[in-house]
Every structure is written in C-alpha cells, then in structure tokens.
C-alpha cells in the first residue's frame, strides 16, 4: 500500500486542493502518471467512498474529491500518442450516470497506449445506440458506476445486436466489480477491472477482427 494514500486522502477530505496537488506531485517523483493515478488516486477515492458509506464523510466531500482528482488526472495523463496503432474504430462513453473519472482514466490510458478513440462523454441509451452505428464503431467501451446504469447496458447490447451492428461491447465500473456475473447478464462481450484491462482486451479483439 502506497504511504502517500493517507496524506492524499486526508487533504481531499479537508478539501485542501493545494495540499492534494502537492502530495500528488510527490507521488510523481517516483511513479509514472498512470502509476500515481492507480496507486494513490484510485485507492484514496475508494477509501473516501467507503468512509461515506460508513457515515464518516459527507457526500459533498466525496463530490469535491472526485472533482479535484478529475482535474489532476486531466493534467498528467497524456492526451495523445503520435504513433497510433492500426485498430478498430472505437468509442468510450459514460452511460447515464455522473461518475466521469473512471472513463477519463480509461480514455487517457487507451490513448497513451496508442489507441485513438471517440470520447462520447455522457449519453443515454437512445443517443448512444444511434451515434455508435452512425460512426461505424466496432468496439464500444461503456463505463458505469451505479446499478441502474449498469442494467441499461442490456438495452444497448440488445439493440446493437438486433441491428446486426457487429459492435463489441466492453464494460467496466463499480457494479461490474461488485457482481462478477453482471457483464454477461447484460449481454456485454467482456468486462475490465481497470484501464490496463481495457488496453489488453481491445488488443486481443484486434487480433480476432483482422
Ligand atoms: C466519487 C464518487 C461520486 C462523485 C462522482 C464525481 C465525479 N465527477 O466523478 C459524486 C458525488 C457525484 C457521486 C454521486 C453519486 N454516487 Co458515487 N461514488 C463515488 C466513489 C466514491 C468513487 C468513484 C470514482 O471516481 N472512483 C475512482 C475511479 C477512477 O474508479 P472507477 O470509476 O471504478 O474506474 C476504474 C475501474 O472501475 C475501471 N473502469 C471504469 N470504467 C470502465 C470502463 C471500461 C470499459 C473498463 C474496461 C474499465 C473501467 O477502470 C477505472 C480506473 O482503474 C464511488 C465508490 C466506488 N467504490 O466506486 C461511489 C459510488 C460509485 N457512488 C454510488 C452512489 C450510490 C452514488 C449516488 C447515487 C449517491 C446519491 N445518493 O446521490 C450519486 C449518483 C449520481 C449519478 N446519478 O451518477 C455507489 C454506487 C452503488 C451502485 N452499485 O449502484 C458507489 C459505488 C458508492 C457505494 N459503495 O455505495 N459519487
């Protein structure tokens, strides 16, 4: 467990943006940006989430922590890599809910790993199904953090299959971490635990699609 998680979490809980940034910079002296995010930012946010569930922090603290972290991650993860891979047309989206940080990280890591993909931001089912088909997407990455959104993935998959779109759907986020069978129940083609999983799974599919 990284020793910077505790001071980072405490500065987030105190809404001390300057201190949070300083601890994060300290992490960057020994870790790469993605390591700092996965080893310090993600566990700190998970601990804050657990503290909220236990009633010891307020939702406003959870919210501001998420926002600060989004800004930090936005700055450090490289937006693009010039040496793009030959790859299927891909897109990433947050389906229906408002938890944007996981998608941001997966998007950045995919791009930093040489993938080019559309960032659809946040969409509902109708808009997503229409847009993915219009853009001729082959691989769709869907991030959700609340259960009702996870269940809506089923509508997306059913409609894409009915349209014989051939789009492969990769899902991730808290509900799929809590219930290991859920990705299959909603009709997705695969589930990833992390941003690194997203890269590995899409690379595996690239082999099959050629
Ligand atoms: C921060 C946070 C918020 C912030 C979000 C701020 C923001 N701008 O993002 C705010 C305060 C807005 C919020 C609101 C709510 N939240 Co909230 N929130 C969290 C918290 C603490 C952390 C989420 C986070 O950002 N984690 C850090 C990121 C980096 O991790 P991540 O998203 O999991 O992503 C990683 C992996 O999952 C994976 N991944 C993610 N997406 C994808 C996609 C693909 C394709 C792949 C391969 C991988 C992948 O890779 C990422 C990087 O490693 C979680 C706790 C938790 N355990 O997740 C609760 C949590 C998600 N929230 C929860 C709830 C219930 C809510 C609210 C309904 C609370 C309320 N009563 O109002 C609202 C819902 C708002 C809405 N409609 O969306 C629940 C969801 C439970 C459920 N299963 O339904 C959680 C799990 C807390 C809990 N245990 O109860 N929340």
mmCIF file with all atom_site columns, N, CA, C and O in Angstrom, residues 146-185:
data_model
loop_
_atom_site.group_PDB
_atom_site.id
_atom_site.type_symbol
_atom_site.label_atom_id
_atom_site.label_alt_id
_atom_site.label_comp_id
_atom_site.label_asym_id
_atom_site.label_entity_id
_atom_site.label_seq_id
_atom_site.pdbx_PDB_ins_code
_atom_site.Cartn_x
_atom_site.Cartn_y
_atom_site.Cartn_z
_atom_site.occupancy
_atom_site.B_iso_or_equiv
_atom_site.pdbx_formal_charge
_atom_site.auth_seq_id
_atom_site.auth_comp_id
_atom_site.auth_asym_id
_atom_site.auth_atom_id
_atom_site.pdbx_PDB_model_num
ATOM 1   N N  . UNK A 1 146 ? -23.207 3.284   -11.296 1.00 0.00 ? 146 UNK A N  1
ATOM 2   C CA . UNK A 1 146 ? -24.364 2.945   -10.463 1.00 0.00 ? 146 UNK A CA 1
ATOM 3   C C  . UNK A 1 146 ? -25.166 1.821   -11.123 1.00 0.00 ? 146 UNK A C  1
ATOM 4   O O  . UNK A 1 146 ? -25.164 1.676   -12.350 1.00 0.00 ? 146 UNK A O  1
ATOM 5   N N  . UNK A 1 147 ? -25.840 1.044   -10.284 1.00 0.00 ? 147 UNK A N  1
ATOM 6   C CA . UNK A 1 147 ? -26.543 -0.152  -10.760 1.00 0.00 ? 147 UNK A CA 1
ATOM 7   C C  . UNK A 1 147 ? -27.582 0.132   -11.858 1.00 0.00 ? 147 UNK A C  1
ATOM 8   O O  . UNK A 1 147 ? -27.610 -0.573  -12.871 1.00 0.00 ? 147 UNK A O  1
ATOM 9   N N  . UNK A 1 148 ? -28.441 1.161   -11.717 1.00 0.00 ? 148 UNK A N  1
ATOM 10  C CA . UNK A 1 148 ? -29.434 1.381   -12.788 1.00 0.00 ? 148 UNK A CA 1
ATOM 11  C C  . UNK A 1 148 ? -28.769 1.598   -14.149 1.00 0.00 ? 148 UNK A C  1
ATOM 12  O O  . UNK A 1 148 ? -29.286 1.146   -15.176 1.00 0.00 ? 148 UNK A O  1
ATOM 13  N N  . UNK A 1 149 ? -27.616 2.257   -14.165 1.00 0.00 ? 149 UNK A N  1
ATOM 14  C CA . UNK A 1 149 ? -26.917 2.469   -15.440 1.00 0.00 ? 149 UNK A CA 1
ATOM 15  C C  . UNK A 1 149 ? -26.390 1.148   -15.975 1.00 0.00 ? 149 UNK A C  1
ATOM 16  O O  . UNK A 1 149 ? -26.451 0.880   -17.180 1.00 0.00 ? 149 UNK A O  1
ATOM 17  N N  . UNK A 1 150 ? -25.864 0.310   -15.065 1.00 0.00 ? 150 UNK A N  1
ATOM 18  C CA . UNK A 1 150 ? -25.340 -0.995  -15.499 1.00 0.00 ? 150 UNK A CA 1
ATOM 19  C C  . UNK A 1 150 ? -26.458 -1.802  -16.163 1.00 0.00 ? 150 UNK A C  1
ATOM 20  O O  . UNK A 1 150 ? -26.248 -2.455  -17.183 1.00 0.00 ? 150 UNK A O  1
ATOM 21  N N  . UNK A 1 151 ? -27.664 -1.725  -15.596 1.00 0.00 ? 151 UNK A N  1
ATOM 22  C CA . UNK A 1 151 ? -28.772 -2.502  -16.164 1.00 0.00 ? 151 UNK A CA 1
ATOM 23  C C  . UNK A 1 151 ? -29.196 -1.962  -17.536 1.00 0.00 ? 151 UNK A C  1
ATOM 24  O O  . UNK A 1 151 ? -29.688 -2.706  -18.379 1.00 0.00 ? 151 UNK A O  1
ATOM 25  N N  . UNK A 1 152 ? -28.939 -0.664  -17.760 1.00 0.00 ? 152 UNK A N  1
ATOM 26  C CA . UNK A 1 152 ? -29.282 -0.093  -19.079 1.00 0.00 ? 152 UNK A CA 1
ATOM 27  C C  . UNK A 1 152 ? -28.339 -0.586  -20.177 1.00 0.00 ? 152 UNK A C  1
ATOM 28  O O  . UNK A 1 152 ? -28.648 -0.470  -21.368 1.00 0.00 ? 152 UNK A O  1
ATOM 29  N N  . UNK A 1 153 ? -27.191 -1.110  -19.788 1.00 0.00 ? 153 UNK A N  1
ATOM 30  C CA . UNK A 1 153 ? -26.281 -1.672  -20.797 1.00 0.00 ? 153 UNK A CA 1
ATOM 31  C C  . UNK A 1 153 ? -26.992 -2.776  -21.576 1.00 0.00 ? 153 UNK A C  1
ATOM 32  O O  . UNK A 1 153 ? -26.765 -2.969  -22.761 1.00 0.00 ? 153 UNK A O  1
ATOM 33  N N  . UNK A 1 154 ? -27.899 -3.481  -20.887 1.00 0.00 ? 154 UNK A N  1
ATOM 34  C CA . UNK A 1 154 ? -28.640 -4.548  -21.556 1.00 0.00 ? 154 UNK A CA 1
ATOM 35  C C  . UNK A 1 154 ? -29.417 -4.007  -22.768 1.00 0.00 ? 154 UNK A C  1
ATOM 36  O O  . UNK A 1 154 ? -29.424 -4.606  -23.832 1.00 0.00 ? 154 UNK A O  1
ATOM 37  N N  . UNK A 1 155 ? -30.080 -2.834  -22.596 1.00 0.00 ? 155 UNK A N  1
ATOM 38  C CA . UNK A 1 155 ? -30.823 -2.229  -23.715 1.00 0.00 ? 155 UNK A CA 1
ATOM 39  C C  . UNK A 1 155 ? -29.880 -1.915  -24.870 1.00 0.00 ? 155 UNK A C  1
ATOM 40  O O  . UNK A 1 155 ? -30.198 -2.133  -26.034 1.00 0.00 ? 155 UNK A O  1
ATOM 41  N N  . UNK A 1 156 ? -28.716 -1.369  -24.510 1.00 0.00 ? 156 UNK A N  1
ATOM 42  C CA . UNK A 1 156 ? -27.748 -1.000  -25.553 1.00 0.00 ? 156 UNK A CA 1
ATOM 43  C C  . UNK A 1 156 ? -27.347 -2.254  -26.328 1.00 0.00 ? 156 UNK A C  1
ATOM 44  O O  . UNK A 1 156 ? -27.398 -2.283  -27.566 1.00 0.00 ? 156 UNK A O  1
ATOM 45  N N  . UNK A 1 157 ? -26.979 -3.315  -25.608 1.00 0.00 ? 157 UNK A N  1
ATOM 46  C CA . UNK A 1 157 ? -26.489 -4.535  -26.270 1.00 0.00 ? 157 UNK A CA 1
ATOM 47  C C  . UNK A 1 157 ? -27.587 -5.182  -27.106 1.00 0.00 ? 157 UNK A C  1
ATOM 48  O O  . UNK A 1 157 ? -27.353 -5.610  -28.232 1.00 0.00 ? 157 UNK A O  1
ATOM 49  N N  . UNK A 1 158 ? -28.803 -5.228  -26.547 1.00 0.00 ? 158 UNK A N  1
ATOM 50  C CA . UNK A 1 158 ? -29.915 -5.853  -27.280 1.00 0.00 ? 158 UNK A CA 1
ATOM 51  C C  . UNK A 1 158 ? -30.166 -5.106  -28.584 1.00 0.00 ? 158 UNK A C  1
ATOM 52  O O  . UNK A 1 158 ? -30.322 -5.716  -29.650 1.00 0.00 ? 158 UNK A O  1
ATOM 53  N N  . UNK A 1 159 ? -30.160 -3.780  -28.499 1.00 0.00 ? 159 UNK A N  1
ATOM 54  C CA . UNK A 1 159 ? -30.464 -3.000  -29.712 1.00 0.00 ? 159 UNK A CA 1
ATOM 55  C C  . UNK A 1 159 ? -29.340 -3.063  -30.730 1.00 0.00 ? 159 UNK A C  1
ATOM 56  O O  . UNK A 1 159 ? -29.584 -3.113  -31.939 1.00 0.00 ? 159 UNK A O  1
ATOM 57  N N  . UNK A 1 160 ? -28.113 -3.091  -30.257 1.00 0.00 ? 160 UNK A N  1
ATOM 58  C CA . UNK A 1 160 ? -26.990 -3.196  -31.205 1.00 0.00 ? 160 UNK A CA 1
ATOM 59  C C  . UNK A 1 160 ? -27.011 -4.562  -31.895 1.00 0.00 ? 160 UNK A C  1
ATOM 60  O O  . UNK A 1 160 ? -26.738 -4.675  -33.085 1.00 0.00 ? 160 UNK A O  1
ATOM 61  N N  . UNK A 1 161 ? -27.344 -5.605  -31.122 1.00 0.00 ? 161 UNK A N  1
ATOM 62  C CA . UNK A 1 161 ? -27.395 -6.959  -31.720 1.00 0.00 ? 161 UNK A CA 1
ATOM 63  C C  . UNK A 1 161 ? -28.551 -7.051  -32.707 1.00 0.00 ? 161 UNK A C  1
ATOM 64  O O  . UNK A 1 161 ? -28.407 -7.608  -33.793 1.00 0.00 ? 161 UNK A O  1
ATOM 65  N N  . UNK A 1 162 ? -29.721 -6.480  -32.342 1.00 0.00 ? 162 UNK A N  1
ATOM 66  C CA . UNK A 1 162 ? -30.887 -6.524  -33.235 1.00 0.00 ? 162 UNK A CA 1
ATOM 67  C C  . UNK A 1 162 ? -30.574 -5.835  -34.556 1.00 0.00 ? 162 UNK A C  1
ATOM 68  O O  . UNK A 1 162 ? -31.079 -6.224  -35.612 1.00 0.00 ? 162 UNK A O  1
ATOM 69  N N  . UNK A 1 163 ? -29.722 -4.817  -34.501 1.00 0.00 ? 163 UNK A N  1
ATOM 70  C CA . UNK A 1 163 ? -29.373 -4.084  -35.726 1.00 0.00 ? 163 UNK A CA 1
ATOM 71  C C  . UNK A 1 163 ? -28.213 -4.766  -36.452 1.00 0.00 ? 163 UNK A C  1
ATOM 72  O O  . UNK A 1 163 ? -27.709 -4.237  -37.451 1.00 0.00 ? 163 UNK A O  1
ATOM 73  N N  . UNK A 1 164 ? -27.777 -5.929  -35.948 1.00 0.00 ? 164 UNK A N  1
ATOM 74  C CA . UNK A 1 164 ? -26.643 -6.673  -36.523 1.00 0.00 ? 164 UNK A CA 1
ATOM 75  C C  . UNK A 1 164 ? -25.443 -5.760  -36.751 1.00 0.00 ? 164 UNK A C  1
ATOM 76  O O  . UNK A 1 164 ? -24.782 -5.802  -37.782 1.00 0.00 ? 164 UNK A O  1
ATOM 77  N N  . UNK A 1 165 ? -25.184 -4.927  -35.776 1.00 0.00 ? 165 UNK A N  1
ATOM 78  C CA . UNK A 1 165 ? -24.121 -3.926  -35.936 1.00 0.00 ? 165 UNK A CA 1
ATOM 79  C C  . UNK A 1 165 ? -22.724 -4.535  -35.853 1.00 0.00 ? 165 UNK A C  1
ATOM 80  O O  . UNK A 1 165 ? -21.764 -3.950  -36.323 1.00 0.00 ? 165 UNK A O  1
ATOM 81  N N  . UNK A 1 166 ? -22.622 -5.705  -35.214 1.00 0.00 ? 166 UNK A N  1
ATOM 82  C CA . UNK A 1 166 ? -21.300 -6.332  -35.059 1.00 0.00 ? 166 UNK A CA 1
ATOM 83  C C  . UNK A 1 166 ? -20.405 -5.592  -34.064 1.00 0.00 ? 166 UNK A C  1
ATOM 84  O O  . UNK A 1 166 ? -19.210 -5.870  -33.972 1.00 0.00 ? 166 UNK A O  1
ATOM 85  N N  . UNK A 1 167 ? -20.974 -4.652  -33.303 1.00 0.00 ? 167 UNK A N  1
ATOM 86  C CA . UNK A 1 167 ? -20.168 -3.876  -32.351 1.00 0.00 ? 167 UNK A CA 1
ATOM 87  C C  . UNK A 1 167 ? -19.890 -4.725  -31.110 1.00 0.00 ? 167 UNK A C  1
ATOM 88  O O  . UNK A 1 167 ? -20.810 -5.306  -30.528 1.00 0.00 ? 167 UNK A O  1
ATOM 89  N N  . UNK A 1 168 ? -18.626 -4.785  -30.725 1.00 0.00 ? 168 UNK A N  1
ATOM 90  C CA . UNK A 1 168 ? -18.273 -5.494  -29.490 1.00 0.00 ? 168 UNK A CA 1
ATOM 91  C C  . UNK A 1 168 ? -18.329 -4.502  -28.333 1.00 0.00 ? 168 UNK A C  1
ATOM 92  O O  . UNK A 1 168 ? -17.825 -3.374  -28.449 1.00 0.00 ? 168 UNK A O  1
ATOM 93  N N  . UNK A 1 169 ? -18.920 -4.939  -27.213 1.00 0.00 ? 169 UNK A N  1
ATOM 94  C CA . UNK A 1 169 ? -19.105 -4.039  -26.071 1.00 0.00 ? 169 UNK A CA 1
ATOM 95  C C  . UNK A 1 169 ? -18.245 -4.500  -24.895 1.00 0.00 ? 169 UNK A C  1
ATOM 96  O O  . UNK A 1 169 ? -18.331 -5.645  -24.455 1.00 0.00 ? 169 UNK A O  1
ATOM 97  N N  . UNK A 1 170 ? -17.407 -3.567  -24.418 1.00 0.00 ? 170 UNK A N  1
ATOM 98  C CA . UNK A 1 170 ? -16.561 -3.816  -23.237 1.00 0.00 ? 170 UNK A CA 1
ATOM 99  C C  . UNK A 1 170 ? -17.051 -2.903  -22.120 1.00 0.00 ? 170 UNK A C  1
ATOM 100 O O  . UNK A 1 170 ? -17.160 -1.693  -22.313 1.00 0.00 ? 170 UNK A O  1
ATOM 101 N N  . UNK A 1 171 ? -17.368 -3.482  -20.956 1.00 0.00 ? 171 UNK A N  1
ATOM 102 C CA . UNK A 1 171 ? -17.901 -2.673  -19.854 1.00 0.00 ? 171 UNK A CA 1
ATOM 103 C C  . UNK A 1 171 ? -16.937 -2.649  -18.670 1.00 0.00 ? 171 UNK A C  1
ATOM 104 O O  . UNK A 1 171 ? -16.088 -3.530  -18.520 1.00 0.00 ? 171 UNK A O  1
ATOM 105 N N  . UNK A 1 172 ? -17.099 -1.629  -17.823 1.00 0.00 ? 172 UNK A N  1
ATOM 106 C CA . UNK A 1 172 ? -16.326 -1.549  -16.585 1.00 0.00 ? 172 UNK A CA 1
ATOM 107 C C  . UNK A 1 172 ? -16.967 -0.577  -15.630 1.00 0.00 ? 172 UNK A C  1
ATOM 108 O O  . UNK A 1 172 ? -17.867 0.178   -16.006 1.00 0.00 ? 172 UNK A O  1
ATOM 109 N N  . UNK A 1 173 ? -16.513 -0.623  -14.360 1.00 0.00 ? 173 UNK A N  1
ATOM 110 C CA . UNK A 1 173 ? -17.053 0.271   -13.337 1.00 0.00 ? 173 UNK A CA 1
ATOM 111 C C  . UNK A 1 173 ? -17.603 -0.517  -12.159 1.00 0.00 ? 173 UNK A C  1
ATOM 112 O O  . UNK A 1 173 ? -17.748 -1.744  -12.225 1.00 0.00 ? 173 UNK A O  1
ATOM 113 N N  . UNK A 1 174 ? -17.928 0.201   -11.086 1.00 0.00 ? 174 UNK A N  1
ATOM 114 C CA . UNK A 1 174 ? -18.258 -0.421  -9.798  1.00 0.00 ? 174 UNK A CA 1
ATOM 115 C C  . UNK A 1 174 ? -19.273 -1.568  -9.823  1.00 0.00 ? 174 UNK A C  1
ATOM 116 O O  . UNK A 1 174 ? -19.000 -2.613  -9.235  1.00 0.00 ? 174 UNK A O  1
ATOM 117 N N  . UNK A 1 175 ? -20.423 -1.441  -10.511 1.00 0.00 ? 175 UNK A N  1
ATOM 118 C CA . UNK A 1 175 ? -21.400 -2.546  -10.427 1.00 0.00 ? 175 UNK A CA 1
ATOM 119 C C  . UNK A 1 175 ? -20.826 -3.857  -10.952 1.00 0.00 ? 175 UNK A C  1
ATOM 120 O O  . UNK A 1 175 ? -21.158 -4.927  -10.447 1.00 0.00 ? 175 UNK A O  1
ATOM 121 N N  . UNK A 1 176 ? -19.950 -3.756  -11.960 1.00 0.00 ? 176 UNK A N  1
ATOM 122 C CA . UNK A 1 176 ? -19.361 -4.973  -12.530 1.00 0.00 ? 176 UNK A CA 1
ATOM 123 C C  . UNK A 1 176 ? -18.249 -5.512  -11.631 1.00 0.00 ? 176 UNK A C  1
ATOM 124 O O  . UNK A 1 176 ? -17.911 -6.692  -11.703 1.00 0.00 ? 176 UNK A O  1
ATOM 125 N N  . UNK A 1 177 ? -17.690 -4.630  -10.799 1.00 0.00 ? 177 UNK A N  1
ATOM 126 C CA . UNK A 1 177 ? -16.688 -5.102  -9.839  1.00 0.00 ? 177 UNK A CA 1
ATOM 127 C C  . UNK A 1 177 ? -17.391 -5.804  -8.674  1.00 0.00 ? 177 UNK A C  1
ATOM 128 O O  . UNK A 1 177 ? -16.886 -6.771  -8.121  1.00 0.00 ? 177 UNK A O  1
ATOM 129 N N  . UNK A 1 178 ? -18.582 -5.305  -8.314  1.00 0.00 ? 178 UNK A N  1
ATOM 130 C CA . UNK A 1 178 ? -19.321 -5.880  -7.185  1.00 0.00 ? 178 UNK A CA 1
ATOM 131 C C  . UNK A 1 178 ? -19.932 -7.245  -7.543  1.00 0.00 ? 178 UNK A C  1
ATOM 132 O O  . UNK A 1 178 ? -20.082 -8.105  -6.695  1.00 0.00 ? 178 UNK A O  1
ATOM 133 N N  . UNK A 1 179 ? -20.372 -7.405  -8.802  1.00 0.00 ? 179 UNK A N  1
ATOM 134 C CA . UNK A 1 179 ? -21.051 -8.636  -9.216  1.00 0.00 ? 179 UNK A CA 1
ATOM 135 C C  . UNK A 1 179 ? -20.340 -9.183  -10.458 1.00 0.00 ? 179 UNK A C  1
ATOM 136 O O  . UNK A 1 179 ? -20.494 -8.647  -11.565 1.00 0.00 ? 179 UNK A O  1
ATOM 137 N N  . UNK A 1 180 ? -19.587 -10.250 -10.259 1.00 0.00 ? 180 UNK A N  1
ATOM 138 C CA . UNK A 1 180 ? -18.713 -10.773 -11.322 1.00 0.00 ? 180 UNK A CA 1
ATOM 139 C C  . UNK A 1 180 ? -19.466 -11.324 -12.528 1.00 0.00 ? 180 UNK A C  1
ATOM 140 O O  . UNK A 1 180 ? -18.899 -11.468 -13.604 1.00 0.00 ? 180 UNK A O  1
ATOM 141 N N  . UNK A 1 181 ? -20.766 -11.654 -12.361 1.00 0.00 ? 181 UNK A N  1
ATOM 142 C CA . UNK A 1 181 ? -21.530 -12.225 -13.489 1.00 0.00 ? 181 UNK A CA 1
ATOM 143 C C  . UNK A 1 181 ? -22.279 -11.156 -14.291 1.00 0.00 ? 181 UNK A C  1
ATOM 144 O O  . UNK A 1 181 ? -22.807 -11.445 -15.364 1.00 0.00 ? 181 UNK A O  1
ATOM 145 N N  . UNK A 1 182 ? -22.337 -9.945  -13.741 1.00 0.00 ? 182 UNK A N  1
ATOM 146 C CA . UNK A 1 182 ? -23.276 -8.972  -14.324 1.00 0.00 ? 182 UNK A CA 1
ATOM 147 C C  . UNK A 1 182 ? -22.979 -8.634  -15.789 1.00 0.00 ? 182 UNK A C  1
ATOM 148 O O  . UNK A 1 182 ? -23.889 -8.433  -16.592 1.00 0.00 ? 182 UNK A O  1
ATOM 149 N N  . UNK A 1 183 ? -21.705 -8.575  -16.161 1.00 0.00 ? 183 UNK A N  1
ATOM 150 C CA . UNK A 1 183 ? -21.406 -8.186  -17.554 1.00 0.00 ? 183 UNK A CA 1
ATOM 151 C C  . UNK A 1 183 ? -22.020 -9.163  -18.537 1.00 0.00 ? 183 UNK A C  1
ATOM 152 O O  . UNK A 1 183 ? -22.517 -8.768  -19.597 1.00 0.00 ? 183 UNK A O  1
ATOM 153 N N  . UNK A 1 184 ? -22.058 -10.453 -18.155 1.00 0.00 ? 184 UNK A N  1
ATOM 154 C CA . UNK A 1 184 ? -22.658 -11.454 -19.046 1.00 0.00 ? 184 UNK A CA 1
ATOM 155 C C  . UNK A 1 184 ? -24.176 -11.296 -19.050 1.00 0.00 ? 184 UNK A C  1
ATOM 156 O O  . UNK A 1 184 ? -24.816 -11.392 -20.086 1.00 0.00 ? 184 UNK A O  1
ATOM 157 N N  . UNK A 1 185 ? -24.730 -11.017 -17.848 1.00 0.00 ? 185 UNK A N  1
ATOM 158 C CA . UNK A 1 185 ? -26.193 -10.883 -17.751 1.00 0.00 ? 185 UNK A CA 1
ATOM 159 C C  . UNK A 1 185 ? -26.721 -9.722  -18.597 1.00 0.00 ? 185 UNK A C  1
ATOM 160 O O  . UNK A 1 185 ? -27.830 -9.775  -19.099 1.00 0.00 ? 185 UNK A O  1
#
